[in-house]
Coordinates of C-alpha atoms in Angstrom, one line a residue:
Chain L
M445 CA -60.8 19.1 63.0
S446 CA -61.6 22.7 62.8
N447 CA -65.1 24.0 62.7
P448 CA -66.0 25.0 60.0
L449 CA -64.3 22.5 57.7
R450 CA -61.4 23.7 55.5
I451 CA -60.6 21.8 52.3
F452 CA -57.5 22.3 50.1
V453 CA -57.8 21.2 46.5
P454 CA -54.6 21.1 44.4
V455 CA -55.3 21.5 40.7
K456 CA -53.1 21.1 37.6
R457 CA -53.3 22.7 34.2
V458 CA -52.6 20.0 31.6
I459 CA -52.9 19.5 27.8
D460 CA -56.6 18.9 27.2
F461 CA -57.6 15.3 27.3
A462 CA -59.1 15.3 23.8
V463 CA -55.9 16.6 22.2
K464 CA -53.8 14.1 20.4
V465 CA -50.3 15.0 21.7
R466 CA -47.3 15.0 19.4
V467 CA -43.6 14.6 20.2
N468 CA -41.6 17.7 19.3
P469 CA -39.0 17.5 16.5
A470 CA -36.1 17.7 19.0
K471 CA -37.5 14.7 20.8
T472 CA -37.2 16.4 24.2
D473 CA -40.8 16.9 25.0
V474 CA -44.3 17.0 23.5
D475 CA -45.6 20.0 21.6
R476 CA -47.2 22.2 24.3
N477 CA -48.7 24.9 22.0
V478 CA -52.1 23.2 22.2
K479 CA -55.3 23.6 24.1
H480 CA -54.9 23.2 27.9
S481 CA -57.5 22.7 30.6
M482 CA -57.9 21.5 34.2
N483 CA -56.8 17.9 34.7
P484 CA -60.0 15.8 34.6
F485 CA -59.4 14.1 38.0
D486 CA -58.9 17.6 39.6
E487 CA -62.3 18.7 38.3
I488 CA -63.7 15.7 40.2
A489 CA -61.7 16.8 43.3
V490 CA -63.1 20.4 43.1
E491 CA -66.6 19.1 42.5
E492 CA -66.4 16.8 45.6
A493 CA -65.1 19.7 47.8
V494 CA -67.9 22.0 46.5
R495 CA -70.5 19.3 47.2
I496 CA -69.2 19.0 50.8
K497 CA -69.5 22.8 51.1
E498 CA -73.1 22.6 49.8
K499 CA -74.0 20.3 52.7
A500 CA -71.9 22.3 55.3
P501 CA -72.1 25.9 53.9
K502 CA -69.4 27.3 56.2
T503 CA -66.8 25.0 54.6
E504 CA -63.9 26.9 53.0
V505 CA -62.6 25.4 49.7
V506 CA -59.1 26.6 48.7
A507 CA -57.8 25.8 45.2
I508 CA -54.0 25.6 44.8
S509 CA -52.0 25.3 41.7
C510 CA -48.3 25.1 41.1
G511 CA -47.3 26.2 37.6
S512 CA -46.6 28.9 35.2
A513 CA -48.6 32.2 35.0
K514 CA -51.2 30.4 32.9
A515 CA -52.1 28.2 35.9
Q516 CA -54.2 31.1 37.0
E517 CA -56.8 30.2 34.3
T518 CA -57.2 26.8 35.9
L519 CA -57.5 28.4 39.4
R520 CA -60.2 30.7 38.0
T521 CA -62.1 27.7 36.7
A522 CA -61.9 26.1 40.2
L523 CA -63.2 29.4 41.7
A524 CA -66.1 29.4 39.1
M525 CA -67.0 25.9 40.1
G526 CA -67.4 27.1 43.7
A527 CA -64.0 27.3 45.4
D528 CA -63.7 30.3 47.8
R529 CA -60.1 31.4 47.2
A530 CA -57.1 30.4 45.2
V531 CA -53.3 30.2 45.8
H532 CA -50.9 30.2 42.9
V533 CA -47.4 29.0 43.5
E534 CA -45.7 30.5 40.4
V535 CA -42.8 28.7 38.8
K536 CA -41.2 30.0 35.6
D537 CA -41.1 26.7 33.8
D538 CA -43.5 24.0 34.9
S539 CA -42.4 21.5 32.3
T540 CA -39.9 20.1 34.7
L541 CA -42.0 20.4 37.9
Q542 CA -42.2 16.9 39.3
P543 CA -44.6 15.3 41.9
L544 CA -42.1 15.3 44.7
A545 CA -41.5 19.1 44.2
V546 CA -45.3 19.8 44.1
A547 CA -45.8 17.7 47.2
K548 CA -43.1 19.7 49.0
L549 CA -44.6 23.0 47.8
L550 CA -48.0 21.9 49.1
E551 CA -46.4 20.8 52.4
A552 CA -44.6 24.0 52.9
Y553 CA -47.7 26.1 52.1
T554 CA -49.8 24.1 54.5
K555 CA -47.2 24.5 57.3
K556 CA -47.0 28.2 56.7
E557 CA -50.8 28.7 56.6
E558 CA -52.3 29.6 59.9
N559 CA -55.6 28.1 59.0
K560 CA -54.8 24.4 58.6
P561 CA -56.8 22.2 56.3
D562 CA -58.9 19.2 57.5
L563 CA -58.9 17.6 54.2
F564 CA -56.9 17.6 50.9
I565 CA -58.7 16.3 47.8
L566 CA -56.4 15.7 44.8
G567 CA -56.9 13.9 41.5
K568 CA -55.5 10.4 41.5
Q569 CA -53.2 11.2 38.6
A570 CA -52.5 14.0 36.1
I571 CA -53.2 12.9 32.5
D572 CA -49.9 14.4 31.2
D573 CA -47.2 12.6 33.3
D574 CA -49.5 9.8 34.4
S575 CA -47.4 9.5 37.6
N576 CA -50.1 8.9 40.2
Q577 CA -47.8 10.1 43.0
T578 CA -48.5 13.6 44.4
G579 CA -51.3 12.8 46.8
Q580 CA -49.4 9.9 48.3
M581 CA -46.2 11.9 48.6
L582 CA -48.0 14.8 50.3
A583 CA -49.5 12.4 52.8
G584 CA -46.1 11.0 53.5
L585 CA -44.5 14.4 54.0
L586 CA -47.3 15.7 56.3
N587 CA -47.6 12.3 58.0
L588 CA -51.3 12.1 57.3
P589 CA -53.5 9.2 56.4
Q590 CA -54.2 8.7 52.7
T591 CA -57.1 7.2 50.9
T592 CA -56.4 7.0 47.2
F593 CA -58.6 6.2 44.2
A594 CA -61.8 7.2 46.0
S595 CA -65.2 6.5 44.5
K596 CA -67.2 7.4 47.5
L597 CA -66.4 9.7 50.4
E598 CA -68.4 10.2 53.6
I599 CA -67.5 12.5 56.5
E600 CA -68.9 11.5 59.9
N601 CA -67.9 13.8 62.7
Q602 CA -64.2 13.5 63.1
S603 CA -63.7 10.6 60.7
L604 CA -63.7 9.9 57.1
K605 CA -65.1 6.8 55.4
V606 CA -63.8 6.2 51.8
T607 CA -64.6 3.5 49.3
R608 CA -61.6 2.9 47.1
E609 CA -61.3 1.4 43.7
I610 CA -58.8 -1.5 43.9
D611 CA -57.8 -4.3 41.5
G612 CA -60.8 -6.6 41.2
G613 CA -63.3 -4.5 43.1
L614 CA -63.8 -2.0 45.9
E615 CA -62.5 -1.6 49.4
T616 CA -63.7 0.6 52.3
I617 CA -61.3 2.4 54.7
K618 CA -62.0 4.5 57.7
T619 CA -59.6 7.1 58.9
S620 CA -59.2 10.1 61.1
M621 CA -58.9 13.7 59.8
P622 CA -56.9 15.6 58.6
A623 CA -56.4 13.3 55.7
I624 CA -55.5 13.2 52.0
V625 CA -58.0 11.8 49.5
T626 CA -57.3 11.2 45.8
T627 CA -60.2 11.0 43.4
D628 CA -61.1 8.3 40.9
L629 CA -63.4 8.8 37.9
R630 CA -66.5 7.5 39.5
L631 CA -66.5 9.8 42.6
N632 CA -68.8 12.3 40.9
E633 CA -69.8 14.1 37.7
P634 CA -68.2 17.5 37.7
R635 CA -70.4 20.5 37.0
Y636 CA -69.9 23.1 34.3
A637 CA -69.1 26.6 35.5
S638 CA -72.0 29.0 34.6
L639 CA -71.4 32.3 33.1
P640 CA -72.5 34.3 36.2
N641 CA -70.2 32.2 38.3
I642 CA -67.3 32.7 35.9
M643 CA -67.8 36.5 36.2
K644 CA -68.0 36.2 40.0
A645 CA -64.8 34.1 40.1
K646 CA -62.9 37.0 38.7
K647 CA -63.5 38.9 41.9
K648 CA -62.6 36.1 44.3
P649 CA -59.2 36.3 46.0
L650 CA -56.2 34.8 44.3
V651 CA -52.8 35.2 46.0
K652 CA -49.5 34.5 44.3
I653 CA -46.4 33.1 46.0
T654 CA -43.2 31.6 44.8
P655 CA -41.2 28.5 45.7
E656 CA -38.6 30.9 47.1
D657 CA -41.2 32.3 49.5
L658 CA -41.8 28.8 50.7
G659 CA -38.2 27.8 50.8
V660 CA -38.6 24.8 48.6
D661 CA -36.1 23.4 46.1
I662 CA -38.0 22.4 43.0
S663 CA -35.1 21.3 40.8
P664 CA -36.0 18.0 39.0
R665 CA -34.8 14.7 40.5
I666 CA -35.6 12.9 37.3
Q667 CA -34.0 13.9 34.0
T668 CA -35.9 13.3 30.8
L669 CA -33.3 12.0 28.3
K670 CA -35.6 11.7 25.4
V671 CA -39.2 11.6 24.3
E672 CA -40.3 9.5 21.4
E673 CA -43.4 8.5 19.4
P674 CA -44.8 5.1 20.4
P675 CA -44.4 2.4 17.7
K676 CA -47.1 2.7 15.1
R677 CA -49.5 -0.1 14.6
E678 CA -50.2 -1.3 11.1
G679 CA -54.0 -1.4 11.5
G680 CA -56.7 -0.6 9.1
R681 CA -57.4 -3.9 7.4
K682 CA -61.1 -4.6 7.1
V683 CA -62.7 -8.0 6.5
E684 CA -66.0 -8.6 4.8
S685 CA -67.6 -11.2 7.0
V686 CA -67.4 -13.2 10.2
D687 CA -66.1 -16.2 8.2
E688 CA -63.3 -14.2 6.8
L689 CA -62.5 -12.8 10.2
L690 CA -62.3 -16.2 11.8
D691 CA -60.2 -17.6 8.9
K692 CA -57.7 -14.7 9.2
L693 CA -57.5 -15.2 13.0
K694 CA -56.9 -19.0 12.5
N695 CA -54.6 -19.0 9.5
E696 CA -52.9 -15.6 9.4
A697 CA -52.6 -14.5 13.0
K698 CA -52.5 -18.1 14.3
N699 CA -54.8 -17.2 17.2
F700 CA -57.1 -20.3 17.6
Q701 CA -54.7 -23.1 17.2
N702 CA -55.7 -24.7 20.6
T703 CA -59.3 -23.9 20.4
Chain X
M648 CA -0.6 -2.5 61.8
L649 CA -3.3 0.1 61.7
A650 CA -1.6 2.0 58.9
N651 CA -1.3 -1.3 57.0
T652 CA -5.0 -2.0 57.2
A653 CA -5.8 1.5 56.1
R654 CA -3.6 1.2 53.1
T655 CA -5.1 -2.1 52.0
F656 CA -8.5 -0.5 52.2
V657 CA -7.5 2.4 50.0
K658 CA -6.1 0.1 47.4
A659 CA -9.1 -2.2 47.5
R660 CA -11.7 0.4 47.1
P661 CA -11.3 1.5 43.5
L662 CA -11.1 -2.1 42.4
F663 CA -14.5 -2.8 44.1
A664 CA -16.1 0.2 42.6
Q665 CA -14.9 -0.7 39.1
R666 CA -16.1 -4.2 39.3
F667 CA -19.5 -3.4 40.7
Y668 CA -20.1 -0.8 38.0
A669 CA -19.0 -3.0 35.2
T670 CA -21.3 -5.9 36.0
G671 CA -24.1 -3.9 37.4
A672 CA -23.7 -5.9 40.7
G673 CA -24.1 -2.6 42.5
A674 CA -27.9 -2.8 42.4
N675 CA -29.3 -4.1 45.6
T676 CA -33.1 -4.3 45.0
L677 CA -36.0 -4.7 47.3
L678 CA -39.0 -6.3 45.6
I679 CA -42.4 -5.8 47.3
V680 CA -44.3 -9.1 47.1
E681 CA -48.0 -8.4 46.6
H682 CA -50.3 -11.2 47.6
K683 CA -54.0 -11.9 48.1
D684 CA -55.8 -14.9 49.5
G685 CA -52.7 -16.9 50.0
A686 CA -51.3 -16.4 46.4
I687 CA -48.6 -14.2 45.0
T688 CA -50.1 -11.5 42.6
G689 CA -49.1 -11.9 39.0
A690 CA -47.7 -8.4 38.7
T691 CA -45.1 -9.2 41.4
L692 CA -43.6 -11.9 39.1
N693 CA -43.4 -9.3 36.2
A694 CA -41.8 -6.8 38.6
L695 CA -39.2 -9.5 39.6
T696 CA -38.2 -9.9 35.9
A697 CA -37.8 -6.2 35.6
A698 CA -35.7 -6.1 38.8
S699 CA -33.5 -8.9 37.6
K700 CA -32.6 -6.8 34.5
L701 CA -30.7 -4.4 36.9
G702 CA -28.2 -7.2 37.7
G703 CA -27.2 -7.4 41.3
S704 CA -29.3 -9.0 44.0
V705 CA -33.1 -9.0 44.6
T706 CA -34.5 -9.3 48.1
A707 CA -38.2 -10.1 48.2
L708 CA -40.3 -8.6 51.1
V709 CA -43.5 -10.4 52.1
A710 CA -45.5 -8.3 54.5
G711 CA -48.6 -9.5 56.3
G712 CA -48.5 -12.9 54.6
D713 CA -48.2 -16.5 55.8
D714 CA -45.0 -18.6 55.6
A715 CA -46.2 -20.3 52.5
I716 CA -45.9 -17.1 50.4
A717 CA -42.4 -16.5 51.6
Q718 CA -41.5 -20.1 50.8
S719 CA -43.1 -19.8 47.4
I720 CA -41.3 -16.6 46.3
A721 CA -38.0 -18.1 47.6
K722 CA -38.2 -20.7 44.8
Y723 CA -38.3 -18.1 41.9
T724 CA -35.2 -17.5 39.8
G725 CA -33.4 -14.3 40.7
V726 CA -34.5 -14.0 44.4
S727 CA -31.5 -14.0 46.6
K728 CA -33.2 -13.5 50.0
V729 CA -36.7 -13.2 51.4
L730 CA -37.6 -10.9 54.2
T731 CA -40.9 -11.5 56.1
A732 CA -42.9 -9.1 58.3
S733 CA -45.7 -11.4 59.2
D734 CA -47.6 -9.0 61.5
A735 CA -51.3 -9.1 60.4
A736 CA -51.3 -5.3 60.5
Y737 CA -49.7 -5.4 57.1
S738 CA -52.2 -7.8 55.5
K739 CA -54.5 -5.1 54.1
N740 CA -51.6 -3.1 52.6
L741 CA -52.5 0.1 54.5
P742 CA -49.9 2.6 53.4
E743 CA -49.7 4.4 56.8
D744 CA -48.2 1.2 58.2
L745 CA -46.6 -0.4 55.2
A746 CA -44.6 2.7 54.1
P747 CA -42.7 3.1 57.4
L748 CA -41.8 -0.6 57.2
L749 CA -40.5 -0.3 53.7
V750 CA -38.5 2.8 54.6
E751 CA -36.9 1.1 57.6
V752 CA -36.1 -2.1 55.6
T753 CA -34.7 0.0 52.7
K754 CA -32.4 2.1 55.0
S755 CA -31.2 -0.8 57.2
N756 CA -30.3 -2.9 54.1
N757 CA -29.0 -0.1 51.9
F758 CA -31.2 -1.0 49.1
T759 CA -30.5 1.0 45.9
H760 CA -33.9 0.1 44.3
V761 CA -37.4 -0.6 45.5
F762 CA -39.6 -2.4 42.9
A763 CA -43.3 -3.3 42.9
G764 CA -46.0 -3.9 40.4
H765 CA -47.9 -0.8 39.1
T766 CA -51.1 -2.1 40.8
A767 CA -53.6 -0.4 43.1
V768 CA -51.3 -1.5 46.0
G769 CA -48.0 -0.5 44.4
K770 CA -49.4 2.9 43.2
N771 CA -50.8 3.6 46.7
V772 CA -47.8 2.7 48.8
L773 CA -44.6 3.4 46.8
P774 CA -44.9 7.2 46.3
R775 CA -45.4 7.6 50.1
V776 CA -42.2 5.6 50.6
A777 CA -40.4 7.8 48.1
A778 CA -41.4 11.0 49.9
L779 CA -40.4 9.6 53.3
L780 CA -36.9 8.8 51.8
D781 CA -36.9 12.2 50.0
V782 CA -36.4 10.6 46.6
A783 CA -38.4 10.7 43.3
A784 CA -40.5 7.8 42.2
V785 CA -40.7 6.4 38.7
S786 CA -44.2 5.1 37.8
D787 CA -45.3 2.4 35.4
I788 CA -42.0 1.6 33.7
T789 CA -42.1 -0.5 30.5
G790 CA -38.3 -0.8 30.1
V791 CA -35.1 -0.9 32.1
E792 CA -32.1 0.7 30.2
S793 CA -29.7 0.7 33.1
E794 CA -29.5 0.9 36.9
D795 CA -30.8 4.5 36.8
T796 CA -32.5 4.9 33.4
F797 CA -36.0 3.6 32.7
V798 CA -38.6 3.9 29.9
R799 CA -42.2 4.9 30.7
P800 CA -45.2 6.0 28.7
I801 CA -46.7 9.4 29.3
Y802 CA -49.8 11.2 27.9
A803 CA -51.9 8.0 27.8
G804 CA -49.1 6.2 26.0
N805 CA -48.9 8.8 23.2
A806 CA -45.3 9.5 24.0
I807 CA -42.6 7.3 25.4
A808 CA -40.1 9.0 27.8
T809 CA -36.7 7.7 28.7
V810 CA -35.9 9.1 32.2
K811 CA -32.9 9.0 34.4
S812 CA -33.2 9.2 38.2
N813 CA -30.5 11.1 40.0
D814 CA -31.5 9.9 43.5
N815 CA -29.6 7.4 45.6
V816 CA -32.6 5.1 45.9
K817 CA -34.8 4.4 42.9
I818 CA -38.5 3.8 43.7
V819 CA -40.1 2.1 40.7
T820 CA -43.4 0.6 39.8
V821 CA -43.5 -1.8 36.9
R822 CA -46.1 -2.2 34.2
G823 CA -46.9 -6.0 34.3
T824 CA -47.7 -6.4 30.6
A825 CA -44.3 -5.0 29.6
F826 CA -42.3 -7.8 31.2
E827 CA -42.5 -11.6 31.2
A828 CA -43.5 -13.3 34.5
A829 CA -40.5 -14.7 36.4
Q830 CA -40.4 -18.5 36.6
E831 CA -40.1 -20.9 39.5
S832 CA -36.9 -22.9 39.6
G833 CA -35.0 -25.0 42.0
N834 CA -34.0 -21.8 43.8
N835 CA -34.1 -21.8 47.5
A836 CA -33.4 -18.3 48.9
A837 CA -33.0 -17.9 52.7
V838 CA -36.0 -16.5 54.6
E839 CA -35.4 -14.0 57.4
A840 CA -37.6 -11.8 59.5
A841 CA -37.7 -8.1 58.7
P842 CA -37.1 -5.6 61.5
E843 CA -40.1 -4.7 63.7
V844 CA -41.5 -1.2 63.0
A845 CA -44.1 0.6 65.1
K846 CA -47.6 0.7 63.6
S847 CA -49.5 3.9 63.3
G848 CA -53.0 2.4 63.5
V849 CA -54.6 5.6 62.1
T850 CA -56.6 3.8 59.4
E851 CA -59.0 1.0 59.7
W852 CA -59.9 -1.5 57.0
I853 CA -63.6 -2.0 56.9
G854 CA -64.3 -4.4 54.1
E855 CA -64.2 -5.1 50.4
E856 CA -66.3 -6.2 47.6
I857 CA -64.4 -8.3 45.0
Q858 CA -66.0 -9.2 41.7
K859 CA -66.0 -13.0 41.5
S860 CA -65.4 -14.5 38.1
D861 CA -64.6 -17.9 36.7
R862 CA -63.0 -16.4 33.6
P863 CA -59.3 -15.6 33.3
D864 CA -58.0 -12.5 35.1
L865 CA -58.3 -9.5 32.9
G866 CA -54.8 -8.2 33.6
T867 CA -53.0 -11.5 32.6
A868 CA -55.4 -13.2 30.1
N869 CA -54.2 -14.3 26.7
R870 CA -57.4 -13.2 25.1
V871 CA -59.6 -10.3 26.0
I872 CA -63.0 -9.3 24.7
S873 CA -64.2 -5.8 25.6
G874 CA -67.6 -4.1 25.1
G875 CA -68.3 -0.4 24.8
R876 CA -71.2 1.9 24.6
G877 CA -72.5 0.0 21.6
M878 CA -73.5 -2.9 23.8
K879 CA -76.5 -0.6 24.8
N880 CA -77.0 -2.2 28.2
G881 CA -75.6 -4.6 30.8
D882 CA -77.8 -7.5 29.8
N883 CA -76.3 -7.6 26.3
F884 CA -72.8 -8.2 27.8
K885 CA -74.1 -11.8 28.0
L886 CA -73.3 -12.0 24.3
L887 CA -69.7 -11.2 25.2
Y888 CA -69.5 -13.6 28.1
D889 CA -70.8 -16.4 25.8
M890 CA -68.1 -15.6 23.2
A891 CA -65.5 -15.3 26.0
D892 CA -66.3 -18.7 27.3
K893 CA -65.9 -20.3 23.9
M894 CA -62.5 -18.6 23.5
G895 CA -61.3 -18.9 27.1
A896 CA -61.1 -15.1 27.2
A897 CA -61.5 -12.4 29.9
V898 CA -64.1 -9.7 29.5
G899 CA -63.3 -6.0 29.7
A900 CA -65.1 -2.8 29.0
S901 CA -64.5 0.8 27.8
R902 CA -65.1 3.7 30.2
A903 CA -68.3 4.6 28.4
A904 CA -69.7 1.1 29.2
V905 CA -68.6 1.4 32.9
D906 CA -70.0 4.9 33.3
A907 CA -73.3 3.9 31.8
G908 CA -73.5 1.2 34.5
F909 CA -73.4 -1.8 32.1
V910 CA -70.5 -3.5 34.0
D911 CA -68.4 -3.1 37.1
N912 CA -65.6 -0.6 37.0
S913 CA -63.0 -3.3 37.8
L914 CA -63.4 -4.3 34.1
Q915 CA -62.4 -1.0 32.7
V916 CA -59.5 -1.1 30.1
G917 CA -57.7 2.2 29.5
Q918 CA -55.4 4.9 30.8
T919 CA -57.1 5.0 34.1
G920 CA -58.3 1.4 34.2
K921 CA -56.4 -1.9 33.5
I922 CA -53.6 -1.9 31.0
V923 CA -53.7 -5.2 29.0
A924 CA -51.6 -6.7 26.3
P925 CA -53.1 -10.1 25.4
E926 CA -52.4 -12.2 22.3
L927 CA -55.9 -11.3 21.0
Y928 CA -58.0 -8.2 21.9
V929 CA -61.5 -8.0 20.5
A930 CA -63.1 -4.6 20.8
V931 CA -66.9 -4.8 20.4
G932 CA -68.9 -1.6 20.0
I933 CA -66.0 0.5 21.1
S934 CA -65.1 3.7 19.1
G935 CA -61.5 3.8 20.2
A936 CA -60.9 7.0 22.2
I937 CA -57.2 7.8 23.0
Q938 CA -57.8 6.9 26.7
H939 CA -59.1 3.4 25.7
L940 CA -56.3 2.8 23.2
A941 CA -53.8 3.6 26.0
G942 CA -55.0 0.4 27.8
M943 CA -54.8 -2.1 24.9
K944 CA -52.7 -1.0 22.0
D945 CA -49.8 -3.2 22.9
S946 CA -52.0 -6.3 22.3
K947 CA -50.6 -8.6 19.7
T948 CA -53.7 -8.9 17.5
I949 CA -56.5 -6.4 17.7
V950 CA -60.0 -7.1 16.2
A951 CA -62.6 -4.4 16.0
I952 CA -66.3 -5.0 15.5
N953 CA -68.3 -1.8 15.0
K954 CA -71.0 -0.7 12.6
D955 CA -69.4 2.7 12.2
A956 CA -66.8 2.3 9.4
D957 CA -65.1 5.6 10.5
A958 CA -64.6 4.7 14.2
P959 CA -61.0 5.4 15.2
I960 CA -60.6 1.8 16.5
F961 CA -60.3 0.6 12.9
Q962 CA -57.0 2.6 12.6
V963 CA -55.3 0.3 15.2
A964 CA -57.2 -2.9 14.5
D965 CA -55.4 -5.7 12.6
Y966 CA -58.8 -7.0 11.5
G967 CA -61.9 -4.8 11.4
L968 CA -65.4 -6.0 10.7
V969 CA -68.0 -3.3 9.9
E970 CA -71.1 -4.9 11.1
D971 CA -73.8 -4.8 13.7
L972 CA -72.4 -6.4 16.8
F973 CA -75.7 -8.0 17.7
K974 CA -75.5 -10.0 14.5
A975 CA -71.7 -10.6 14.4
V976 CA -71.0 -11.6 18.0
P977 CA -73.6 -14.5 18.1
E978 CA -72.4 -15.6 14.7
I979 CA -68.8 -15.8 15.9
T980 CA -69.8 -17.6 19.1
E981 CA -71.7 -20.2 17.0
K982 CA -68.8 -20.7 14.5
L983 CA -66.0 -21.0 17.0

């Protein structure tokens, strides 16, 4: 572990979580001409890194994003939240950029960087492709320990203690650093970037590199054959009373035949 | 003599290739058997059904378990062989040790597919395996179209993608609620030991806190009652527990209810929590945000109880009751 600590935080620009996405008429993708913002789990990752920095002020927090030119907006948001510098791996079309390719770009960048990170904090999943893969893949490629779905993270000297959200409850894991952590919703409450910090973020360093610079093949391994709307539910029927509700459940939906 | 053998080979090959392709018998699938406290996890049985749809053979791997689990999975229809790696190092599913084992087993048996449930364990381990094999992973599938083509929801279930993997090994996690659970039968698959693989030992499992409950498991229950922000506090969830006990239902919650500290996060239903698809889902005091709907909209019958007549939940509910939950829920419990 280096002293001071260095944390890499990969962030992704995605369609804003509040937007109701629509499938495009050609059924090849969703309509992307809508509001985008930083993936909510990545905001939690940036927040956690910045909180570690607030306790150990010499910590360096590096935000990295792989994507089109617009990914720079997301990197500026991370800088405004408190990251020190940003790295933009620019790809022409990020609609076909898949977790394995991103993990390889991050691996190649890490290997190239002289100043190695002690910790990677990623979101547990991006809310667009819902894959939940990149952090685990990066850990595999770099042969580092991984603690996914973290809801609590403690750094003690050379080691990391992480509480993870698992099916049915929580689990605690201790591991050495460097390590990969992916964030769950309950790790923290991300801060809003203040206006002065947004202004300051514009002056923070942001370097741009390409997959070619890193020698990584980003061609998709998975081909999307089609994208469709999910089947519509025929909802919207209202009942007047508890009695009517129970009657419908028993006699129409046949729900309580054994009760 | 040599020339003769070679000629036979050349002639035989296309025949083999043709037959394998036509029947789908080319698939050679490894199923990761997830287990806890001496029992096979439900999601594994759903994943077995999905794996069986590929045709071909399914080999089940039991890592870190006792013999009883291997004997038990051997009885299920569709399992052609069981591999065991009984080293206790695997019992906590630590990915740093489990992934190298899966890689070695996959390579040495030429598996074409690796399947597991899309559970906390499956999600944690399989992408690491994929990266080590340099292949893509396909998460949370809800349909199997063919050996290389799968269906999966994206954007919190607001779009359904059909995807084709071009890699030689397909690493797949399966959404449990999208497939029936496999059944036990008179099957009696052979049990063999998996190859030994060196352990890394870089991570240490410290402990766990599991929420104990007598009610059915949220992920597999036939009936689910969930509470949202409208419950106002954790104590009021007792109303839902009372109703759940009358109905034999599991209790879930929206993210708002979990974030507000009303209930434990293992109860969260939604895009980032549990995905459920019971016969009956009752949403109480839940507005129906996109992220919540992603976790329950495949339920057969949806009931919404909310005092706000304009809440989005009513658009997906088969039966909506516009009423104060504190009046409606006790009344339902009484009349059941």
